[in-house]
PDB file of C-alpha atoms and ligand atoms in Angstrom:
ATOM      1  CA  MET A   1      84.649 131.964  42.502  1.00 70.00           C
ATOM      2  CA  ALA A   2      84.404 128.163  42.344  1.00 92.00           C
ATOM      3  CA  ILE A   3      80.661 128.045  42.920  1.00 97.00           C
ATOM      4  CA  LYS A   4      78.386 127.671  39.895  1.00 98.00           C
ATOM      5  CA  LEU A   5      74.985 129.302  39.400  1.00 98.00           C
ATOM      6  CA  VAL A   6      72.257 127.507  37.432  1.00 98.00           C
ATOM      7  CA  THR A   7      68.693 128.656  36.837  1.00 98.00           C
ATOM      8  CA  THR A   8      66.952 125.667  35.251  1.00 98.00           C
ATOM      9  CA  ALA A   9      66.069 122.255  36.660  1.00 97.00           C
ATOM     10  CA  ALA A  10      67.754 120.582  33.679  1.00 96.00           C
ATOM     11  CA  GLU A  11      71.045 122.388  34.388  1.00 97.00           C
ATOM     12  CA  LEU A  12      70.847 121.505  38.085  1.00 97.00           C
ATOM     13  CA  ARG A  13      70.396 117.824  37.286  1.00 95.00           C
ATOM     14  CA  ALA A  14      73.178 117.807  34.668  1.00 95.00           C
ATOM     15  CA  GLU A  15      75.624 119.835  36.750  1.00 96.00           C
ATOM     16  CA  GLY A  16      74.955 117.771  39.904  1.00 96.00           C
ATOM     17  CA  ALA A  17      75.648 114.576  37.958  1.00 94.00           C
ATOM     18  CA  ARG A  18      78.773 116.072  36.349  1.00 95.00           C
ATOM     19  CA  LEU A  19      80.173 117.176  39.708  1.00 96.00           C
ATOM     20  CA  LEU A  20      79.532 113.788  41.313  1.00 94.00           C
ATOM     21  CA  LYS A  21      81.366 112.115  38.450  1.00 92.00           C
ATOM     22  CA  GLU A  22      84.230 114.620  38.461  1.00 94.00           C
ATOM     23  CA  LYS A  23      84.774 114.252  42.209  1.00 94.00           C
ATOM     24  CA  GLY A  24      84.262 110.474  42.153  1.00 92.00           C
ATOM     25  CA  GLY A  25      81.648 111.186  44.805  1.00 92.00           C
ATOM     26  CA  SER A  26      78.708 109.194  46.051  1.00 93.00           C
ATOM     27  CA  SER A  27      76.723 111.660  48.166  1.00 96.00           C
ATOM     28  CA  LEU A  28      74.864 114.870  47.483  1.00 97.00           C
ATOM     29  CA  GLY A  29      73.781 117.386  50.110  1.00 98.00           C
ATOM     30  CA  PHE A  30      71.022 119.855  49.342  1.00 98.00           C
ATOM     31  CA  VAL A  31      70.219 123.084  51.219  1.00 98.00           C
ATOM     32  CA  PRO A  32      66.950 124.775  50.205  1.00 98.00           C
ATOM     33  CA  THR A  33      66.673 128.486  51.111  1.00 98.00           C
ATOM     34  CA  MET A  34      64.828 131.652  50.180  1.00 98.00           C
ATOM     35  CA  GLY A  35      68.044 133.706  50.062  1.00 97.00           C
ATOM     36  CA  ALA A  36      68.909 136.807  52.125  1.00 96.00           C
ATOM     37  CA  LEU A  37      71.369 134.447  53.726  1.00 98.00           C
ATOM     38  CA  HIS A  38      72.892 134.859  57.197  1.00 98.00           C
ATOM     39  CA  SER A  39      75.103 132.788  59.503  1.00 98.00           C
ATOM     40  CA  GLY A  40      72.217 130.373  60.167  1.00 98.00           C
ATOM     41  CA  HIS A  41      72.121 129.437  56.501  1.00 98.00           C
ATOM     42  CA  ALA A  42      75.943 129.354  56.448  1.00 98.00           C
ATOM     43  CA  THR A  43      75.853 126.736  59.218  1.00 98.00           C
ATOM     44  CA  LEU A  44      73.392 124.632  57.192  1.00 98.00           C
ATOM     45  CA  ALA A  45      75.707 124.868  54.179  1.00 99.00           C
ATOM     46  CA  ARG A  46      78.806 124.058  56.262  1.00 98.00           C
ATOM     47  CA  THR A  47      77.097 121.006  57.775  1.00 98.00           C
ATOM     48  CA  ALA A  48      76.109 119.781  54.308  1.00 98.00           C
ATOM     49  CA  VAL A  49      79.568 120.381  52.802  1.00 98.00           C
ATOM     50  CA  ALA A  50      81.239 118.474  55.665  1.00 98.00           C
ATOM     51  CA  ALA A  51      79.091 115.375  55.134  1.00 98.00           C
ATOM     52  CA  ASN A  52      78.730 115.161  51.346  1.00 98.00           C
ATOM     53  CA  ASP A  53      80.913 114.935  48.238  1.00 97.00           C
ATOM     54  CA  VAL A  54      78.818 117.496  46.378  1.00 97.00           C
ATOM     55  CA  THR A  55      76.631 120.220  47.905  1.00 98.00           C
ATOM     56  CA  ALA A  56      73.910 122.176  46.131  1.00 98.00           C
ATOM     57  CA  ALA A  57      71.822 125.003  47.569  1.00 98.00           C
ATOM     58  CA  SER A  58      68.701 126.605  46.177  1.00 98.00           C
ATOM     59  CA  ILE A  59      67.554 130.199  46.434  1.00 98.00           C
ATOM     60  CA  PHE A  60      63.902 130.669  45.622  1.00 98.00           C
ATOM     61  CA  VAL A  61      61.343 133.007  47.173  1.00 98.00           C
ATOM     62  CA  ASN A  62      58.276 130.819  46.803  1.00 98.00           C
ATOM     63  CA  PRO A  63      55.126 132.848  46.062  1.00 97.00           C
ATOM     64  CA  LEU A  64      52.945 129.861  46.979  1.00 97.00           C
ATOM     65  CA  GLN A  65      53.777 130.115  50.688  1.00 96.00           C
ATOM     66  CA  PHE A  66      53.134 133.853  51.094  1.00 95.00           C
ATOM     67  CA  GLY A  67      49.557 134.773  51.976  1.00 91.00           C
ATOM     68  CA  ASP A  68      50.391 138.454  51.761  1.00 89.00           C
ATOM     69  CA  ALA A  69      51.625 139.972  48.457  1.00 91.00           C
ATOM     70  CA  VAL A  70      53.317 142.840  50.322  1.00 90.00           C
ATOM     71  CA  ASP A  71      55.319 140.402  52.448  1.00 90.00           C
ATOM     72  CA  LEU A  72      56.350 138.578  49.243  1.00 94.00           C
ATOM     73  CA  ASP A  73      57.372 141.809  47.512  1.00 94.00           C
ATOM     74  CA  ARG A  74      59.448 143.091  50.385  1.00 92.00           C
ATOM     75  CA  TYR A  75      61.207 139.777  51.040  1.00 94.00           C
ATOM     76  CA  PRO A  76      64.900 140.704  50.680  1.00 93.00           C
ATOM     77  CA  ARG A  77      66.678 139.528  47.524  1.00 95.00           C
ATOM     78  CA  THR A  78      70.478 139.587  47.758  1.00 96.00           C
ATOM     79  CA  LEU A  79      71.739 137.036  45.218  1.00 97.00           C
ATOM     80  CA  GLU A  80      75.325 138.284  44.880  1.00 97.00           C
ATOM     81  CA  ALA A  81      75.999 138.367  48.621  1.00 98.00           C
ATOM     82  CA  ASP A  82      74.265 134.982  48.959  1.00 98.00           C
ATOM     83  CA  MET A  83      76.557 133.466  46.320  1.00 98.00           C
ATOM     84  CA  ASP A  84      79.628 134.804  48.157  1.00 98.00           C
ATOM     85  CA  LEU A  85      78.436 133.326  51.456  1.00 98.00           C
ATOM     86  CA  LEU A  86      77.728 129.904  49.921  1.00 98.00           C
ATOM     87  CA  ASP A  87      81.017 129.961  48.006  1.00 98.00           C
ATOM     88  CA  ALA A  88      82.918 130.672  51.232  1.00 98.00           C
ATOM     89  CA  GLU A  89      81.291 127.595  52.806  1.00 98.00           C
ATOM     90  CA  GLY A  90      82.374 125.367  49.909  1.00 98.00           C
ATOM     91  CA  VAL A  91      78.973 124.873  48.259  1.00 98.00           C
ATOM     92  CA  ASP A  92      79.467 123.668  44.673  1.00 98.00           C
ATOM     93  CA  LEU A  93      76.243 124.627  43.008  1.00 98.00           C
ATOM     94  CA  VAL A  94      73.418 127.143  43.444  1.00 98.00           C
ATOM     95  CA  PHE A  95      70.008 126.710  41.869  1.00 98.00           C
ATOM     96  CA  ALA A  96      68.209 130.070  41.629  1.00 98.00           C
ATOM     97  CA  PRO A  97      65.225 129.496  39.337  1.00 98.00           C
ATOM     98  CA  SER A  98      62.653 132.040  38.179  1.00 98.00           C
ATOM     99  CA  VAL A  99      59.034 131.723  39.295  1.00 98.00           C
ATOM    100  CA  GLU A 100      58.208 130.632  35.705  1.00 98.00           C
ATOM    101  CA  GLU A 101      60.773 127.833  35.862  1.00 98.00           C
ATOM    102  CA  VAL A 102      59.218 126.426  39.034  1.00 98.00           C
ATOM    103  CA  TYR A 103      55.569 127.109  38.108  1.00 98.00           C
ATOM    104  CA  PRO A 104      55.465 127.079  34.273  1.00 97.00           C
ATOM    105  CA  ASP A 105      51.672 126.731  34.208  1.00 96.00           C
ATOM    106  CA  GLY A 106      51.027 129.322  36.878  1.00 95.00           C
ATOM    107  CA  GLN A 107      49.637 128.063  40.148  1.00 93.00           C
ATOM    108  CA  PRO A 108      49.936 124.263  40.372  1.00 95.00           C
ATOM    109  CA  LEU A 109      46.634 122.414  40.291  1.00 96.00           C
ATOM    110  CA  VAL A 110      47.887 119.492  42.393  1.00 97.00           C
ATOM    111  CA  ARG A 111      49.657 120.329  45.650  1.00 97.00           C
ATOM    112  CA  VAL A 112      50.958 118.747  48.803  1.00 98.00           C
ATOM    113  CA  THR A 113      48.450 119.085  51.654  1.00 98.00           C
ATOM    114  CA  SER A 114      50.009 119.506  55.042  1.00 98.00           C
ATOM    115  CA  GLY A 115      46.926 118.253  56.928  1.00 97.00           C
ATOM    116  CA  PRO A 116      46.202 118.911  60.614  1.00 97.00           C
ATOM    117  CA  LEU A 117      49.908 119.294  61.459  1.00 98.00           C
ATOM    118  CA  GLY A 118      50.021 122.240  59.058  1.00 98.00           C
ATOM    119  CA  GLU A 119      46.920 123.939  60.419  1.00 97.00           C
ATOM    120  CA  LYS A 120      48.069 124.613  63.967  1.00 97.00           C
ATOM    121  CA  TRP A 121      50.554 127.169  65.355  1.00 98.00           C
ATOM    122  CA  GLU A 122      52.091 128.958  62.352  1.00 98.00           C
ATOM    123  CA  GLY A 123      49.439 127.446  60.087  1.00 98.00           C
ATOM    124  CA  ALA A 124      46.630 128.966  62.174  1.00 97.00           C
ATOM    125  CA  SER A 125      47.790 132.518  61.476  1.00 93.00           C
ATOM    126  CA  ARG A 126      49.118 131.807  57.970  1.00 94.00           C
ATOM    127  CA  PRO A 127      46.431 129.707  56.202  1.00 95.00           C
ATOM    128  CA  GLY A 128      47.843 127.737  53.259  1.00 96.00           C
ATOM    129  CA  HIS A 129      51.432 128.594  54.198  1.00 97.00           C
ATOM    130  CA  PHE A 130      52.571 125.025  54.810  1.00 98.00           C
ATOM    131  CA  ASP A 131      50.762 123.599  51.768  1.00 98.00           C
ATOM    132  CA  GLY A 132      52.712 126.124  49.703  1.00 98.00           C
ATOM    133  CA  ALA A 133      55.975 125.458  51.520  1.00 98.00           C
ATOM    134  CA  LEU A 134      55.673 121.651  51.283  1.00 98.00           C
ATOM    135  CA  THR A 135      54.707 121.845  47.613  1.00 98.00           C
ATOM    136  CA  VAL A 136      57.872 123.755  46.758  1.00 98.00           C
ATOM    137  CA  VAL A 137      60.047 121.601  49.041  1.00 98.00           C
ATOM    138  CA  ALA A 138      58.679 118.512  47.247  1.00 98.00           C
ATOM    139  CA  LYS A 139      59.547 120.055  43.877  1.00 98.00           C
ATOM    140  CA  LEU A 140      63.007 121.179  45.024  1.00 98.00           C
ATOM    141  CA  LEU A 141      63.811 117.769  46.530  1.00 98.00           C
ATOM    142  CA  HIS A 142      62.895 116.217  43.173  1.00 97.00           C
ATOM    143  CA  TYR A 143      64.914 118.729  41.164  1.00 97.00           C
ATOM    144  CA  ALA A 144      68.081 118.101  43.161  1.00 96.00           C
ATOM    145  CA  LEU A 145      67.685 114.294  43.399  1.00 95.00           C
ATOM    146  CA  PRO A 146      71.005 112.822  42.228  1.00 92.00           C
ATOM    147  CA  ILE A 147      70.285 110.422  39.402  1.00 79.00           C
ATOM    148  CA  GLY A 148      72.978 109.397  36.983  1.00 60.00           C
ATOM    149  CA  GLY A 149      76.547 110.617  37.025  1.00 47.00           C
ATOM    150  CA  LEU A 150      77.952 108.133  39.521  1.00 49.00           C
ATOM    151  CA  PRO A 151      81.403 106.884  38.579  1.00 46.00           C
ATOM    152  CA  ALA A 152      81.633 103.296  37.335  1.00 47.00           C
ATOM    153  CA  GLY A 153      82.372 100.980  40.262  1.00 46.00           C
ATOM    154  CA  SER A 154      81.183 103.588  42.755  1.00 49.00           C
ATOM    155  CA  ALA A 155      80.915 102.366  46.325  1.00 47.00           C
ATOM    156  CA  ALA A 156      77.420 103.803  46.534  1.00 48.00           C
ATOM    157  CA  ASP A 157      74.718 101.271  47.232  1.00 48.00           C
ATOM    158  CA  GLY A 158      73.133  99.979  44.019  1.00 54.00           C
ATOM    159  CA  GLY A 159      74.623 102.861  42.053  1.00 63.00           C
ATOM    160  CA  ALA A 160      72.444 105.477  43.778  1.00 77.00           C
ATOM    161  CA  ALA A 161      74.124 108.418  45.469  1.00 88.00           C
ATOM    162  CA  ALA A 162      73.266 109.129  49.101  1.00 95.00           C
ATOM    163  CA  TYR A 163      70.939 112.119  49.169  1.00 97.00           C
ATOM    164  CA  ARG A 164      70.604 114.381  52.205  1.00 98.00           C
ATOM    165  CA  ALA A 165      68.656 117.609  52.629  1.00 98.00           C
ATOM    166  CA  TYR A 166      69.336 120.125  55.413  1.00 98.00           C
ATOM    167  CA  PHE A 167      66.695 122.077  57.326  1.00 98.00           C
ATOM    168  CA  GLY A 168      66.966 124.425  60.301  1.00 98.00           C
ATOM    169  CA  GLN A 169      65.489 123.581  63.698  1.00 98.00           C
ATOM    170  CA  LYS A 170      64.560 127.285  63.772  1.00 98.00           C
ATOM    171  CA  ASP A 171      61.504 126.471  61.623  1.00 98.00           C
ATOM    172  CA  ALA A 172      60.432 123.560  63.828  1.00 98.00           C
ATOM    173  CA  GLN A 173      56.967 123.108  62.337  1.00 98.00           C
ATOM    174  CA  GLN A 174      58.332 123.154  58.793  1.00 98.00           C
ATOM    175  CA  LEU A 175      60.946 120.587  59.820  1.00 98.00           C
ATOM    176  CA  ALA A 176      58.316 118.314  61.415  1.00 98.00           C
ATOM    177  CA  LEU A 177      56.149 118.606  58.287  1.00 98.00           C
ATOM    178  CA  VAL A 178      59.019 117.940  55.869  1.00 98.00           C
ATOM    179  CA  ARG A 179      59.912 114.843  57.895  1.00 98.00           C
ATOM    180  CA  ARG A 180      56.288 113.656  57.705  1.00 98.00           C
ATOM    181  CA  MET A 181      56.048 114.349  53.966  1.00 98.00           C
ATOM    182  CA  VAL A 182      59.271 112.467  53.265  1.00 98.00           C
ATOM    183  CA  ALA A 183      58.114 109.512  55.415  1.00 98.00           C
ATOM    184  CA  ASP A 184      54.479 109.482  54.302  1.00 98.00           C
ATOM    185  CA  LEU A 185      55.236 109.876  50.592  1.00 98.00           C
ATOM    186  CA  ASN A 186      58.486 107.837  50.475  1.00 97.00           C
ATOM    187  CA  PHE A 187      60.890 110.474  49.217  1.00 97.00           C
ATOM    188  CA  PRO A 188      64.370 108.910  48.796  1.00 96.00           C
ATOM    189  CA  VAL A 189      66.146 111.532  50.901  1.00 97.00           C
ATOM    190  CA  GLU A 190      67.500 111.754  54.430  1.00 98.00           C
ATOM    191  CA  ILE A 191      66.365 114.882  56.286  1.00 98.00           C
ATOM    192  CA  VAL A 192      69.059 116.387  58.520  1.00 98.00           C
ATOM    193  CA  ALA A 193      68.094 118.960  61.175  1.00 98.00           C
ATOM    194  CA  VAL A 194      70.557 121.734  62.064  1.00 98.00           C
ATOM    195  CA  PRO A 195      70.318 123.511  65.468  1.00 98.00           C
ATOM    196  CA  THR A 196      69.205 127.156  65.522  1.00 98.00           C
ATOM    197  CA  VAL A 197      71.982 129.707  65.113  1.00 98.00           C
ATOM    198  CA  ARG A 198      71.619 132.787  67.336  1.00 98.00           C
ATOM    199  CA  ALA A 199      73.167 136.216  67.656  1.00 98.00           C
ATOM    200  CA  GLU A 200      75.389 136.632  70.722  1.00 98.00           C
ATOM    201  CA  ASP A 201      72.512 138.183  72.659  1.00 98.00           C
ATOM    202  CA  GLY A 202      70.308 135.142  71.960  1.00 98.00           C
ATOM    203  CA  LEU A 203      68.081 136.422  69.144  1.00 98.00           C
ATOM    204  CA  ALA A 204      67.521 133.632  66.606  1.00 98.00           C
ATOM    205  CA  LEU A 205      68.937 134.735  63.249  1.00 98.00           C
ATOM    206  CA  SER A 206      66.277 135.402  60.634  1.00 97.00           C
ATOM    207  CA  SER A 207      66.173 137.176  57.279  1.00 93.00           C
ATOM    208  CA  ARG A 208      63.334 139.252  58.747  1.00 92.00           C
ATOM    209  CA  ASN A 209      65.364 140.656  61.679  1.00 96.00           C
ATOM    210  CA  ARG A 210      66.606 143.443  59.374  1.00 94.00           C
ATOM    211  CA  PHE A 211      63.115 144.981  59.531  1.00 95.00           C
ATOM    212  CA  LEU A 212      63.350 145.502  63.317  1.00 98.00           C
ATOM    213  CA  SER A 213      64.272 148.936  64.700  1.00 98.00           C
ATOM    214  CA  ALA A 214      66.971 148.973  67.404  1.00 98.00           C
ATOM    215  CA  GLU A 215      64.278 149.292  70.061  1.00 98.00           C
ATOM    216  CA  GLU A 216      62.196 146.450  68.615  1.00 98.00           C
ATOM    217  CA  ARG A 217      65.249 144.237  68.318  1.00 98.00           C
ATOM    218  CA  GLU A 218      66.002 144.795  72.011  1.00 98.00           C
ATOM    219  CA  ALA A 219      62.383 144.002  72.898  1.00 98.00           C
ATOM    220  CA  ALA A 220      62.492 140.835  70.752  1.00 98.00           C
ATOM    221  CA  LEU A 221      65.154 139.377  73.055  1.00 98.00           C
ATOM    222  CA  VAL A 222      62.389 138.474  75.511  1.00 98.00           C
ATOM    223  CA  LEU A 223      61.454 135.538  73.233  1.00 98.00           C
ATOM    224  CA  SER A 224      64.796 133.750  73.552  1.00 98.00           C
ATOM    225  CA  ARG A 225      65.025 134.725  77.243  1.00 98.00           C
ATOM    226  CA  ALA A 226      61.681 133.103  77.977  1.00 98.00           C
ATOM    227  CA  LEU A 227      62.688 129.977  76.054  1.00 98.00           C
ATOM    228  CA  ARG A 228      66.016 129.812  77.934  1.00 98.00           C
ATOM    229  CA  LEU A 229      64.117 130.067  81.216  1.00 97.00           C
ATOM    230  CA  LEU A 230      62.155 126.930  80.324  1.00 97.00           C
ATOM    231  CA  GLU A 231      65.319 125.182  79.177  1.00 97.00           C
ATOM    232  CA  GLN A 232      67.040 125.964  82.505  1.00 97.00           C
ATOM    233  CA  ARG A 233      64.054 124.627  84.446  1.00 95.00           C
ATOM    234  CA  ALA A 234      64.002 121.440  82.358  1.00 94.00           C
ATOM    235  CA  ASP A 235      67.769 120.997  82.797  1.00 95.00           C
ATOM    236  CA  ALA A 236      67.403 121.509  86.560  1.00 94.00           C
ATOM    237  CA  HIS A 237      64.536 118.957  86.671  1.00 91.00           C
ATOM    238  CA  GLU A 238      62.194 121.655  87.959  1.00 93.00           C
ATOM    239  CA  PRO A 239      58.529 122.185  86.999  1.00 93.00           C
ATOM    240  CA  LEU A 240      58.390 124.253  83.788  1.00 94.00           C
ATOM    241  CA  ASP A 241      55.843 126.749  85.128  1.00 94.00           C
ATOM    242  CA  LEU A 242      54.955 127.941  81.638  1.00 95.00           C
ATOM    243  CA  PRO A 243      52.558 130.652  82.898  1.00 95.00           C
ATOM    244  CA  SER A 244      55.416 132.597  84.524  1.00 96.00           C
ATOM    245  CA  ALA A 245      57.396 132.484  81.246  1.00 97.00           C
ATOM    246  CA  VAL A 246      54.306 133.699  79.368  1.00 97.00           C
ATOM    247  CA  GLU A 247      54.036 136.535  81.876  1.00 98.00           C
ATOM    248  CA  LEU A 248      57.644 137.532  81.209  1.00 98.00           C
ATOM    249  CA  VAL A 249      56.878 137.893  77.471  1.00 98.00           C
ATOM    250  CA  ARG A 250      53.642 139.759  78.120  1.00 98.00           C
ATOM    251  CA  SER A 251      55.503 142.264  80.296  1.00 98.00           C
ATOM    252  CA  GLN A 252      57.286 143.575  77.186  1.00 98.00           C
ATOM    253  CA  PRO A 253      54.925 146.176  75.627  1.00 98.00           C
ATOM    254  CA  LEU A 254      56.465 146.085  72.123  1.00 98.00           C
ATOM    255  CA  VAL A 255      55.872 142.338  71.857  1.00 98.00           C
ATOM    256  CA  GLU A 256      52.461 141.029  70.844  1.00 98.00           C
ATOM    257  CA  LEU A 257      52.458 137.354  71.815  1.00 98.00           C
ATOM    258  CA  ASP A 258      50.683 134.941  69.457  1.00 98.00           C
ATOM    259  CA  TYR A 259      51.461 131.568  71.055  1.00 98.00           C
ATOM    260  CA  PHE A 260      53.857 130.088  73.575  1.00 98.00           C
ATOM    261  CA  ASP A 261      53.594 126.419  74.496  1.00 97.00           C
ATOM    262  CA  VAL A 262      55.513 123.224  75.136  1.00 96.00           C
ATOM    263  CA  VAL A 263      54.750 120.500  72.607  1.00 97.00           C
ATOM    264  CA  ASP A 264      55.758 117.067  71.404  1.00 96.00           C
ATOM    265  CA  PRO A 265      58.545 117.730  68.843  1.00 95.00           C
ATOM    266  CA  ARG A 266      57.028 115.363  66.259  1.00 94.00           C
ATOM    267  CA  THR A 267      53.267 115.874  66.551  1.00 96.00           C
ATOM    268  CA  LEU A 268      53.437 119.462  67.926  1.00 97.00           C
ATOM    269  CA  GLU A 269      50.610 118.540  70.310  1.00 96.00           C
ATOM    270  CA  PRO A 270      50.816 120.400  73.648  1.00 96.00           C
ATOM    271  CA  LEU A 271      52.334 118.395  76.496  1.00 94.00           C
ATOM    272  CA  ALA A 272      50.175 118.155  79.594  1.00 81.00           C
ATOM    273  CA  GLU A 273      53.193 118.573  81.900  1.00 75.00           C
ATOM    274  CA  ASN A 274      53.613 122.272  81.033  1.00 74.00           C
ATOM    275  CA  CYS A 275      51.822 123.802  83.922  1.00 69.00           C
ATOM    276  CA  GLN A 276      52.088 121.050  86.490  1.00 76.00           C
ATOM    277  CA  ASP A 277      53.938 121.303  89.781  1.00 82.00           C
ATOM    278  CA  THR A 278      55.989 118.205  89.039  1.00 88.00           C
ATOM    279  CA  PRO A 279      59.481 118.341  87.462  1.00 91.00           C
ATOM    280  CA  PHE A 280      59.530 118.144  83.667  1.00 90.00           C
ATOM    281  CA  ARG A 281      60.593 114.722  82.375  1.00 88.00           C
ATOM    282  CA  GLY A 282      61.144 113.521  78.847  1.00 89.00           C
ATOM    283  CA  GLU A 283      61.405 115.325  75.549  1.00 93.00           C
ATOM    284  CA  GLY A 284      59.596 118.497  74.559  1.00 96.00           C
ATOM    285  CA  LEU A 285      59.852 121.544  72.374  1.00 97.00           C
ATOM    286  CA  ALA A 286      59.061 125.039  73.638  1.00 98.00           C
ATOM    287  CA  ILE A 287      57.668 127.067  70.739  1.00 98.00           C
ATOM    288  CA  ILE A 288      56.910 130.763  70.599  1.00 98.00           C
ATOM    289  CA  ALA A 289      55.621 133.271  68.017  1.00 98.00           C
ATOM    290  CA  ALA A 290      55.091 136.993  68.437  1.00 98.00           C
ATOM    291  CA  LYS A 291      54.736 140.144  66.447  1.00 98.00           C
ATOM    292  CA  VAL A 292      57.394 142.724  67.195  1.00 98.00           C
ATOM    293  CA  GLY A 293      56.774 145.958  65.342  1.00 96.00           C
ATOM    294  CA  PRO A 294      56.190 145.005  61.701  1.00 93.00           C
ATOM    295  CA  VAL A 295      57.766 141.567  62.003  1.00 94.00           C
ATOM    296  CA  ARG A 296      56.368 138.202  62.997  1.00 95.00           C
ATOM    297  CA  LEU A 297      59.094 136.256  64.796  1.00 98.00           C
ATOM    298  CA  ILE A 298      59.210 132.569  65.661  1.00 98.00           C
ATOM    299  CA  ASP A 299      61.632 130.717  67.901  1.00 98.00           C
ATOM    300  CA  ASN A 300      61.842 127.433  69.771  1.00 98.00           C
ATOM    301  CA  ILE A 301      64.103 125.452  72.063  1.00 98.00           C
ATOM    302  CA  PRO A 302      64.310 121.677  72.568  1.00 97.00           C
ATOM    303  CA  LEU A 303      63.751 120.525  76.161  1.00 96.00           C
ATOM    304  CA  ASN A 304      65.266 117.291  77.409  1.00 91.00           C
ATOM    305  CA  SER A 305      65.129 116.124  80.946  1.00 84.00           C
TER     306      SER A 305
HETATM  307  P1  LIG B   1      64.684 130.413  54.773  1.00 66.36           P
HETATM  308  O1  LIG B   1      65.610 130.953  53.737  1.00 66.36           O
HETATM  309  O2  LIG B   1      64.352 131.373  55.838  1.00 66.36           O
HETATM  310  O3  LIG B   1      63.507 129.698  54.181  1.00 66.36           O
HETATM  311  O4  LIG B   1      65.515 129.294  55.506  1.00 66.36           O
HETATM  312  C1  LIG B   1      66.198 128.295  54.810  1.00 66.36           C
HETATM  313  C2  LIG B   1      66.660 127.263  55.792  1.00 66.36           C
HETATM  314  O5  LIG B   1      67.513 127.868  56.744  1.00 66.36           O
HETATM  315  C3  LIG B   1      65.490 126.638  56.574  1.00 66.36           C
HETATM  316  O6  LIG B   1      65.732 125.251  56.707  1.00 66.36           O
HETATM  317  C4  LIG B   1      65.578 127.347  57.892  1.00 66.36           C
HETATM  318  O7  LIG B   1      65.057 126.588  58.958  1.00 66.36           O
HETATM  319  C5  LIG B   1      67.077 127.536  58.034  1.00 66.36           C
HETATM  320  N1  LIG B   1      67.360 128.616  58.981  1.00 66.36           N
HETATM  321  C6  LIG B   1      66.850 129.873  58.983  1.00 66.36           C
HETATM  322  N2  LIG B   1      67.286 130.569  60.043  1.00 66.36           N
HETATM  323  C7  LIG B   1      68.096 129.734  60.746  1.00 66.36           C
HETATM  324  C8  LIG B   1      68.850 129.858  61.954  1.00 66.36           C
HETATM  325  N3  LIG B   1      68.869 130.984  62.661  1.00 66.36           N
HETATM  326  N4  LIG B   1      69.552 128.780  62.374  1.00 66.36           N
HETATM  327  C9  LIG B   1      69.540 127.626  61.665  1.00 66.36           C
HETATM  328  N5  LIG B   1      68.860 127.449  60.519  1.00 66.36           N
HETATM  329  C10 LIG B   1      68.143 128.486  60.061  1.00 66.36           C
END
């Protein structure tokens, strides 16, 4: 196995610098994850490896973003299989720290606040989730920041390596918030969004899908079907008629719908055009969340017309 596992921030920094030097490279790609990796994560890793000289991934189940201790405890942990998957994609380095390494003083006193953008949609049913998620993303982006280790005479601008971090479109609100954090707080990193990877039947891949029974998994397909319906209407320059798509989801008894709306992809504010009789024009994002059996599922689809 060519991939290397490190567990401390100091090792990550040193190993990242060493690899950049060894490869004569000038760019580092970083893929933060919580492990239990699937083909969606593999696509993130592949995208990062293709665009950067050195690629690091992190695996850390962040207690700060779980409101529910049971959910945290049962989050799947599959480090060996995760390492194999990342190795197969050509990732150089995996950072899998302990909770103590990331939070040596227990809960951090100072945190990133996600603000109004973090309080709606997912934030409304998971209070504090995005503050916790952004706080750890901020820490991880700092840990992996490539400083030092560039070869003498490197082509990189001013001696600094290009730094790119990869996030899935699947978690659209997280992506929008990470983009805002990086812009608002001047993090020296480029955020790259990777389209959602789906199973053949349309279900968006998620580490939580393993908790669905066969019957629940079948029922869960209504989420991606309803999103596809809106996408087809947008592509055909038809009115979106969101209420009929909502009805489709509500007709599935195993699915308990939380929200389903069409929003601005950056602000996540609902777009007025959703329910109008006029054809959809412009750029939108259809977002949906529902509970299916024991699992809360989220999905979304970009709309362009
Ligand atoms: P997680 O381990 O669930 O926190 O996810 C780590 C990263 O993988 C996040 O940026 C997610 O948005 C991304 N991701 C998760 N599922 C998918 C998927 N089905 N397609 C693309 N990216 C995904």
